[in-house]
Coordinates of C-alpha atoms in Angstrom, one line a residue:
M148 CA 50.3 5.7 15.0
E149 CA 53.2 3.8 14.7
E150 CA 51.3 0.7 14.1
E151 CA 49.0 2.2 11.7
I152 CA 52.4 3.2 9.8
V153 CA 53.6 -0.2 9.6
N154 CA 50.4 -1.8 8.4
L155 CA 50.2 0.9 5.7
E156 CA 53.8 0.4 4.6
R157 CA 53.2 -3.1 4.7
E158 CA 50.0 -3.0 2.4
I159 CA 51.5 -0.7 -0.4
S160 CA 55.0 -2.0 -0.2
A161 CA 53.0 -5.3 -1.6
N162 CA 52.4 -4.1 -4.6
L163 CA 55.0 -2.1 -6.1
S164 CA 53.7 -0.6 -9.2
V165 CA 53.1 2.7 -11.2
T166 CA 49.6 2.7 -9.9
S167 CA 50.3 2.5 -6.1
V168 CA 52.1 6.0 -7.1
R169 CA 49.4 7.5 -9.1
N170 CA 47.5 6.7 -6.0
M171 CA 49.7 8.6 -3.2
F172 CA 50.5 11.6 -5.9
Y173 CA 46.7 12.2 -6.0
A174 CA 46.1 11.6 -2.5
A175 CA 48.6 14.0 -1.7
R176 CA 47.3 16.6 -4.0
K177 CA 44.3 16.2 -2.5
A178 CA 45.5 16.4 1.2
D179 CA 47.9 19.4 0.3
L180 CA 51.1 17.8 0.1
P181 CA 54.1 18.9 -1.3
T182 CA 54.9 16.1 -3.5
V183 CA 57.1 14.6 -6.1
V184 CA 57.7 11.6 -9.0
W185 CA 60.6 11.2 -10.2
S186 CA 63.0 8.4 -12.3
L187 CA 66.2 8.7 -12.8
P188 CA 68.1 8.0 -16.1
R189 CA 68.6 4.7 -17.0
D190 CA 66.9 3.5 -14.3
N191 CA 63.7 1.2 -13.7
K192 CA 62.2 2.7 -10.4
V193 CA 59.9 5.4 -10.1
H194 CA 60.4 7.2 -6.4
F195 CA 57.5 9.0 -4.7
V196 CA 58.4 11.5 -2.2
A197 CA 55.6 13.8 0.1
G198 CA 56.2 16.3 2.9
F199 CA 53.6 16.7 5.7
S200 CA 54.4 20.6 6.0
T201 CA 53.1 23.0 3.0
N202 CA 55.8 25.4 3.9
T203 CA 58.8 24.0 1.7
T204 CA 60.8 27.2 1.9
S205 CA 64.6 26.2 2.4
K206 CA 66.8 29.4 2.1
Q207 CA 69.9 27.3 3.2
Y208 CA 71.2 23.5 1.1
E209 CA 73.9 22.1 2.6
L210 CA 73.6 18.8 0.2
E211 CA 76.4 16.8 2.0
I212 CA 74.6 17.0 6.1
S213 CA 70.3 17.2 4.5
D214 CA 68.2 15.4 5.7
P215 CA 66.6 13.1 2.6
G216 CA 64.3 14.6 0.4
F217 CA 63.8 16.7 -3.1
L218 CA 65.3 20.0 -3.7
L219 CA 63.9 22.7 -6.0
G220 CA 65.6 25.4 -6.5
K221 CA 64.5 28.7 -9.3
F222 CA 66.5 30.3 -12.1
E223 CA 66.4 33.3 -10.0
S224 CA 69.7 32.5 -7.9
Q225 CA 69.8 36.1 -6.4
F226 CA 66.6 34.7 -4.0
P227 CA 67.7 31.8 -2.1
E228 CA 65.0 32.0 -0.2
Q229 CA 62.9 31.0 -3.0
N230 CA 64.2 27.4 -3.1
S231 CA 61.7 24.7 -2.1
F232 CA 62.5 21.6 -0.1
I233 CA 60.0 18.4 0.2
P234 CA 61.3 16.3 3.2
A235 CA 61.0 12.9 2.4
D236 CA 59.0 12.1 5.5
I237 CA 56.7 9.8 3.2
Y238 CA 58.8 7.8 0.6
F239 CA 58.0 4.9 -1.8
N240 CA 59.9 4.0 -5.1
T241 CA 59.0 0.4 -7.1
K242 CA 61.6 -2.0 -6.0
T243 CA 61.8 -1.4 -2.3
G244 CA 58.2 -0.2 -1.4
L245 CA 57.0 2.0 1.5
R246 CA 58.7 3.9 4.2
I247 CA 56.6 6.5 6.3
N248 CA 58.6 9.1 9.2
T249 CA 56.3 9.3 12.4
P250 CA 54.6 12.5 12.6
T251 CA 55.2 14.2 15.8
S252 CA 53.1 17.1 15.6
E253 CA 49.4 17.2 15.7
A254 CA 49.2 19.0 12.0
D255 CA 51.5 16.1 10.7
R256 CA 49.2 13.1 12.0
S257 CA 45.9 15.0 11.1
K258 CA 47.4 15.3 7.7
F259 CA 48.9 11.5 7.5
K260 CA 45.9 10.4 8.7
L261 CA 44.0 12.6 5.6
W262 CA 46.6 11.6 3.1
K263 CA 46.1 7.5 4.4
S264 CA 42.4 7.8 3.8
L265 CA 42.3 8.7 0.6
V266 CA 45.0 6.4 -0.6
N267 CA 42.9 3.7 0.8
Q268 CA 39.9 5.4 -1.7
P269 CA 41.7 4.9 -5.1
D270 CA 38.3 4.7 -6.7
L271 CA 37.9 9.0 -5.5
L272 CA 41.8 9.6 -6.7
E273 CA 41.5 11.6 -10.0
Y274 CA 43.8 14.3 -11.6
D275 CA 41.9 17.6 -10.2
P276 CA 42.8 21.1 -11.4
G277 CA 40.8 22.9 -9.6
N278 CA 43.0 24.3 -7.1
L279 CA 46.0 25.3 -10.0
P280 CA 46.5 28.7 -10.5
E281 CA 44.5 30.5 -13.6
Q282 CA 47.2 31.8 -16.7
F283 CA 48.8 34.0 -16.2
G284 CA 50.4 36.0 -19.5
S285 CA 51.2 35.1 -22.9
G286 CA 53.8 33.4 -24.8
T287 CA 56.7 35.2 -26.5
D288 CA 55.8 35.6 -30.1
R289 CA 58.8 35.5 -32.7
E290 CA 59.3 39.1 -33.3
T291 CA 59.8 39.5 -29.7
Y292 CA 62.4 36.5 -29.6
L293 CA 64.4 37.6 -32.2
K294 CA 64.2 41.8 -31.0
I295 CA 65.8 39.5 -27.6
A296 CA 68.7 37.5 -29.5
K297 CA 70.0 40.6 -31.4
K298 CA 70.3 42.9 -28.3
G299 CA 72.0 39.8 -27.1
M300 CA 74.2 40.2 -30.2
N301 CA 74.8 43.7 -29.6
R302 CA 75.9 43.0 -26.3
I303 CA 78.3 40.2 -27.2
N304 CA 79.7 42.2 -30.3
S305 CA 80.7 45.2 -28.2
G306 CA 82.4 42.7 -26.0
M307 CA 80.2 43.4 -23.1
L308 CA 79.2 39.5 -23.2
K309 CA 80.4 35.9 -24.5
K310 CA 76.9 34.2 -24.3
I311 CA 74.0 34.6 -24.0
V312 CA 70.6 32.3 -23.8
P313 CA 67.5 34.2 -24.2
A314 CA 64.5 32.1 -23.2
R315 CA 60.8 31.4 -24.9
L316 CA 57.7 30.6 -23.4
E317 CA 54.5 28.7 -25.3
V318 CA 51.0 28.9 -24.0
I319 CA 48.6 26.3 -24.9
D320 CA 45.3 24.8 -24.1
Q321 CA 45.4 21.3 -22.1
P322 CA 44.5 18.6 -24.6
P323 CA 41.1 16.6 -23.6
G324 CA 41.4 14.1 -21.0
F325 CA 45.4 15.3 -19.7
D326 CA 46.4 13.6 -17.0
P327 CA 50.1 14.8 -15.4
V328 CA 50.7 11.1 -13.9
N329 CA 49.8 9.7 -17.4
T330 CA 52.2 11.8 -19.5
F331 CA 55.2 11.2 -16.8
Q332 CA 54.3 7.6 -17.6
K333 CA 54.9 8.6 -21.3
L334 CA 57.8 10.9 -21.2
M335 CA 59.9 7.5 -19.2
E336 CA 58.9 5.6 -21.8
S337 CA 59.6 7.9 -24.2
Y338 CA 62.8 9.3 -23.0
S339 CA 64.9 6.8 -20.6
D340 CA 68.4 8.9 -20.8
A341 CA 66.4 11.6 -19.1
F342 CA 65.7 12.8 -15.3
I343 CA 61.7 12.9 -15.2
S344 CA 59.9 14.9 -12.1
L345 CA 56.5 15.5 -11.9
I346 CA 56.0 18.1 -8.6
S347 CA 53.2 19.5 -7.3
L348 CA 53.7 22.2 -4.8
P349 CA 50.9 24.1 -3.0
G350 CA 50.2 27.1 -4.2
Q351 CA 53.0 27.1 -6.7
G352 CA 50.9 24.5 -9.0
I353 CA 52.5 21.4 -11.2
W354 CA 55.6 20.9 -13.1
M355 CA 57.1 18.2 -14.9
G356 CA 60.1 18.0 -17.2
A357 CA 62.0 15.4 -18.7
S358 CA 66.1 16.4 -18.6
P359 CA 68.9 15.1 -20.2
E360 CA 71.2 17.7 -18.4
M361 CA 73.1 17.0 -14.8
L362 CA 74.0 19.4 -12.7
I363 CA 76.2 17.6 -9.8
R364 CA 75.9 14.1 -9.0
V365 CA 77.7 12.8 -5.6
N366 CA 77.2 8.3 -5.5
E367 CA 77.6 6.3 -2.6
N368 CA 81.5 6.1 -3.8
D369 CA 82.0 9.6 -2.7
Q370 CA 82.5 10.1 -6.7
F371 CA 81.2 13.8 -7.4
F372 CA 79.7 14.3 -11.3
T373 CA 79.0 17.2 -13.5
T374 CA 78.7 17.5 -17.0
A375 CA 79.0 20.4 -19.6
L376 CA 76.0 20.2 -22.2
A377 CA 75.3 22.8 -25.0
G378 CA 74.8 22.5 -28.9
T379 CA 71.9 21.0 -30.2
Q380 CA 70.6 19.8 -33.5
L381 CA 67.7 17.7 -34.6
Y382 CA 68.8 13.4 -34.8
N383 CA 69.1 12.0 -38.0
P384 CA 68.8 8.3 -37.6
A385 CA 71.0 8.0 -40.9
V386 CA 73.9 8.9 -39.1
P387 CA 75.4 7.5 -36.1
L388 CA 76.2 10.1 -33.5
V389 CA 80.6 10.0 -33.8
K390 CA 79.7 11.3 -37.3
A391 CA 77.2 14.2 -36.5
P392 CA 78.3 17.3 -37.8
W393 CA 79.0 20.4 -35.9
T394 CA 79.3 24.3 -36.4
Q395 CA 81.5 26.4 -35.4
K396 CA 78.7 27.9 -32.9
E397 CA 77.6 24.9 -31.5
I398 CA 81.2 23.9 -30.4
E399 CA 82.0 27.4 -28.9
E400 CA 79.0 27.2 -27.1
Q401 CA 79.7 24.0 -25.4
A402 CA 83.3 24.9 -24.9
Y403 CA 82.3 28.2 -22.5
V404 CA 80.1 25.7 -20.3
S405 CA 82.9 23.3 -19.7
R406 CA 85.7 26.3 -19.5
Y407 CA 83.2 27.6 -16.8
I408 CA 83.1 24.5 -15.1
I409 CA 87.4 24.2 -14.9
D410 CA 86.9 27.8 -14.0
C411 CA 84.9 26.8 -10.7
F412 CA 87.4 24.4 -10.2
K413 CA 90.1 26.8 -10.0
K414 CA 88.0 29.1 -7.5
I415 CA 88.2 26.7 -5.6
R416 CA 91.7 25.7 -6.0
L417 CA 90.4 22.0 -7.2
R418 CA 93.0 20.7 -9.8
E419 CA 92.6 17.0 -9.5
F420 CA 89.7 16.1 -11.8
E421 CA 88.7 13.8 -14.8
E422 CA 87.6 15.2 -17.9
V423 CA 86.1 12.9 -20.5
G424 CA 84.3 15.1 -24.4
P425 CA 83.3 16.6 -25.8
R426 CA 81.1 14.0 -27.7
T427 CA 77.7 13.9 -29.3
T428 CA 74.7 12.8 -27.0
R429 CA 71.0 12.0 -27.8
A430 CA 68.1 13.1 -25.7
G431 CA 65.0 12.0 -27.6
S432 CA 64.9 14.0 -30.9
L433 CA 67.7 15.9 -30.2
L434 CA 71.3 15.8 -30.5
H435 CA 73.7 17.9 -27.9
L436 CA 78.0 18.1 -27.1
K437 CA 78.5 16.7 -23.6
T438 CA 81.3 16.9 -21.5
D439 CA 82.1 14.9 -18.7
F440 CA 84.0 15.8 -15.6
Q441 CA 84.8 13.5 -12.1
V442 CA 86.2 14.4 -8.4
D443 CA 87.0 11.8 -6.2
L444 CA 86.1 13.4 -3.2
K445 CA 87.8 11.5 -0.4
A446 CA 91.5 11.6 -2.8
T447 CA 91.0 15.5 -2.6
N448 CA 89.9 16.1 0.6
F449 CA 86.6 17.7 -0.3
P450 CA 83.5 16.2 1.4
Q451 CA 81.7 19.5 0.6
L452 CA 82.6 20.0 -3.1
G453 CA 78.8 18.6 -4.1
T454 CA 77.5 21.9 -1.9
V455 CA 80.2 24.0 -3.1
M456 CA 79.9 23.5 -6.9
L457 CA 76.0 24.0 -7.1
K458 CA 76.2 27.3 -5.8
L459 CA 78.9 28.1 -8.0
L460 CA 77.5 26.9 -11.2
H461 CA 73.7 28.0 -10.7
P462 CA 72.6 29.8 -13.2
T463 CA 75.4 27.5 -16.0
S464 CA 76.7 29.2 -18.9
A465 CA 74.1 27.1 -20.8
I466 CA 70.9 28.5 -19.4
S467 CA 72.1 31.9 -18.7
G468 CA 75.1 32.9 -20.9
M469 CA 78.7 34.6 -19.8
P470 CA 79.6 36.1 -17.7
K471 CA 77.7 34.6 -15.3
D472 CA 76.0 37.3 -13.6
Q473 CA 75.9 40.1 -16.7
S474 CA 73.9 37.5 -19.0
H475 CA 71.5 36.5 -15.7
D476 CA 71.1 40.5 -15.0
F477 CA 70.2 40.8 -19.0
L478 CA 67.8 38.2 -18.9
I479 CA 66.1 39.0 -16.0
E480 CA 65.8 42.7 -17.4
H481 CA 64.7 41.7 -21.1
E482 CA 62.6 38.6 -20.8
Q483 CA 59.1 39.3 -20.4
F484 CA 58.1 36.2 -18.3
D485 CA 59.3 34.7 -15.0
R486 CA 60.9 31.9 -15.5
E487 CA 60.3 30.7 -12.1
F488 CA 61.4 26.9 -11.5
F489 CA 62.6 26.2 -15.5
S490 CA 66.1 26.4 -15.6
G491 CA 66.3 26.2 -12.4
F492 CA 67.7 23.4 -10.6
L493 CA 65.9 19.8 -9.2
G494 CA 66.5 16.7 -7.9
P495 CA 67.0 13.8 -5.0
V496 CA 69.5 14.7 -1.6
N497 CA 70.0 11.5 0.3
V498 CA 67.2 9.8 -0.4
E499 CA 69.5 6.5 -1.3
N500 CA 72.4 7.5 -0.4
T501 CA 73.4 9.7 -3.7
I502 CA 73.0 13.3 -4.4
D503 CA 71.4 13.8 -7.9
I504 CA 70.6 17.2 -9.0
F505 CA 69.6 18.2 -12.8
V506 CA 69.1 21.8 -14.5
N507 CA 64.8 21.8 -15.1
I508 CA 65.3 22.3 -18.8
R509 CA 62.3 20.5 -21.2
C510 CA 59.6 20.8 -18.4
M511 CA 56.1 22.4 -18.9
Q512 CA 54.2 24.4 -15.8
I513 CA 50.6 23.0 -15.7
L514 CA 48.1 25.7 -14.8
K515 CA 44.3 25.1 -14.5
S516 CA 43.2 24.9 -18.3
K517 CA 46.6 26.1 -19.9
I518 CA 50.2 24.0 -20.1
C519 CA 53.1 26.6 -20.4
L520 CA 55.9 25.3 -22.1
Y521 CA 59.5 27.0 -21.6
A522 CA 62.9 26.5 -24.1
G523 CA 65.9 28.5 -24.6
A524 CA 68.8 28.2 -27.4
G525 CA 72.3 29.7 -26.5
I526 CA 73.4 33.0 -28.5
T527 CA 77.1 33.5 -29.6
A528 CA 79.1 35.7 -32.0
Y529 CA 78.3 33.1 -34.6
S530 CA 74.5 32.6 -34.2
D531 CA 71.8 32.9 -36.6
P532 CA 69.0 34.9 -34.2
E533 CA 66.6 32.9 -37.3
S534 CA 68.5 29.7 -36.3
E535 CA 67.9 29.9 -32.6
W536 CA 64.2 31.0 -32.7
E537 CA 63.9 27.4 -34.4
E538 CA 65.8 25.4 -32.1
T539 CA 63.7 26.6 -29.4
G540 CA 60.9 25.1 -31.2
H541 CA 61.9 21.8 -31.4
K542 CA 62.7 21.8 -27.7
I543 CA 59.2 22.7 -26.8
A544 CA 58.2 20.2 -29.2
V545 CA 59.6 17.6 -27.4
M546 CA 57.4 18.1 -24.5
K547 CA 54.5 18.8 -26.7
S548 CA 54.5 15.6 -28.4
R549 CA 53.6 13.9 -25.7
L550 CA 50.8 15.7 -24.7
Q551 CA 49.5 15.2 -28.2
A552 CA 49.0 11.5 -27.5
Y553 CA 46.1 12.3 -26.0

């Protein structure tokens, strides 16, 4: 087995290309292995991870001591047992090549052999939607969204809430010739500043996204980062980013997210942090307001800050609202669909000595013949529900535009 693994690592590492990633991804799907492909913002590498076990449930996560892998959490934060973790039993990137953990059980050895045999037969590896779930519901119509938005504003005006972020679901037919890996490549080409991901979980289907929102990052130099991202408008090439106009509603919406991060720091008595912003940032055809925070983990003697802040921040006020628990409960009660992994969190953990977790926005769920597109918009006391409905449409259009290229 060891020799077999070494030979395969050498063979695939000799061809460091997205074609290799494509073959490995579809081989993993055929072998029923949980798998993910991703690209970090402003990074030229494509990463691939697959786990031998189909059981990806992860009730607890301690990021700093975790084995290398990929973490995926749902919006419904009250049920952490629904989180998923894909161990990096098979890891590849287009710069350094392939690395495989030696399977320890007979079941794992059997799955590895099946995956290996499929990788070596690329002519058999095409996108097959046959084992994906059927459509589970309809989308959110305008009237329903406006009704929820107005209820949220009533709660805000009564003092029960400060902000609410209702979401919208749009269900469309898959375009002829649709291929998830091809779409992943289109997203990479179009949104170099976003976290691009393509995930396949046995029994849970395929998810794909291009998220501009970092939740937490811990780099190899023990520097912790998080970001407050809120406020949305269409990008106008004729207007420099530094001169982009923002309304009082958008400025307040972003300020809530920044304040919540600072409040989390205060809860854990952390005072030594750097704050930069807010400033305008571009994500494809959209603009947002962004504030960056940084903490030196060695100077503060807080090596476990990543895990602590992930539990405190999720779900953030940017995708749920404020106060955290009350806005979360409002959305669970009134939204007429399960967000599942939309507005959850995802990213690689200790794969290259860093932790990179993002908020799962600008994403889609791929079903057997349909595609579900998700988007939310922040509601404050200054909101116009009609404008927020239009904003969700702009966000959905970001992903839909890549599908229209077929």
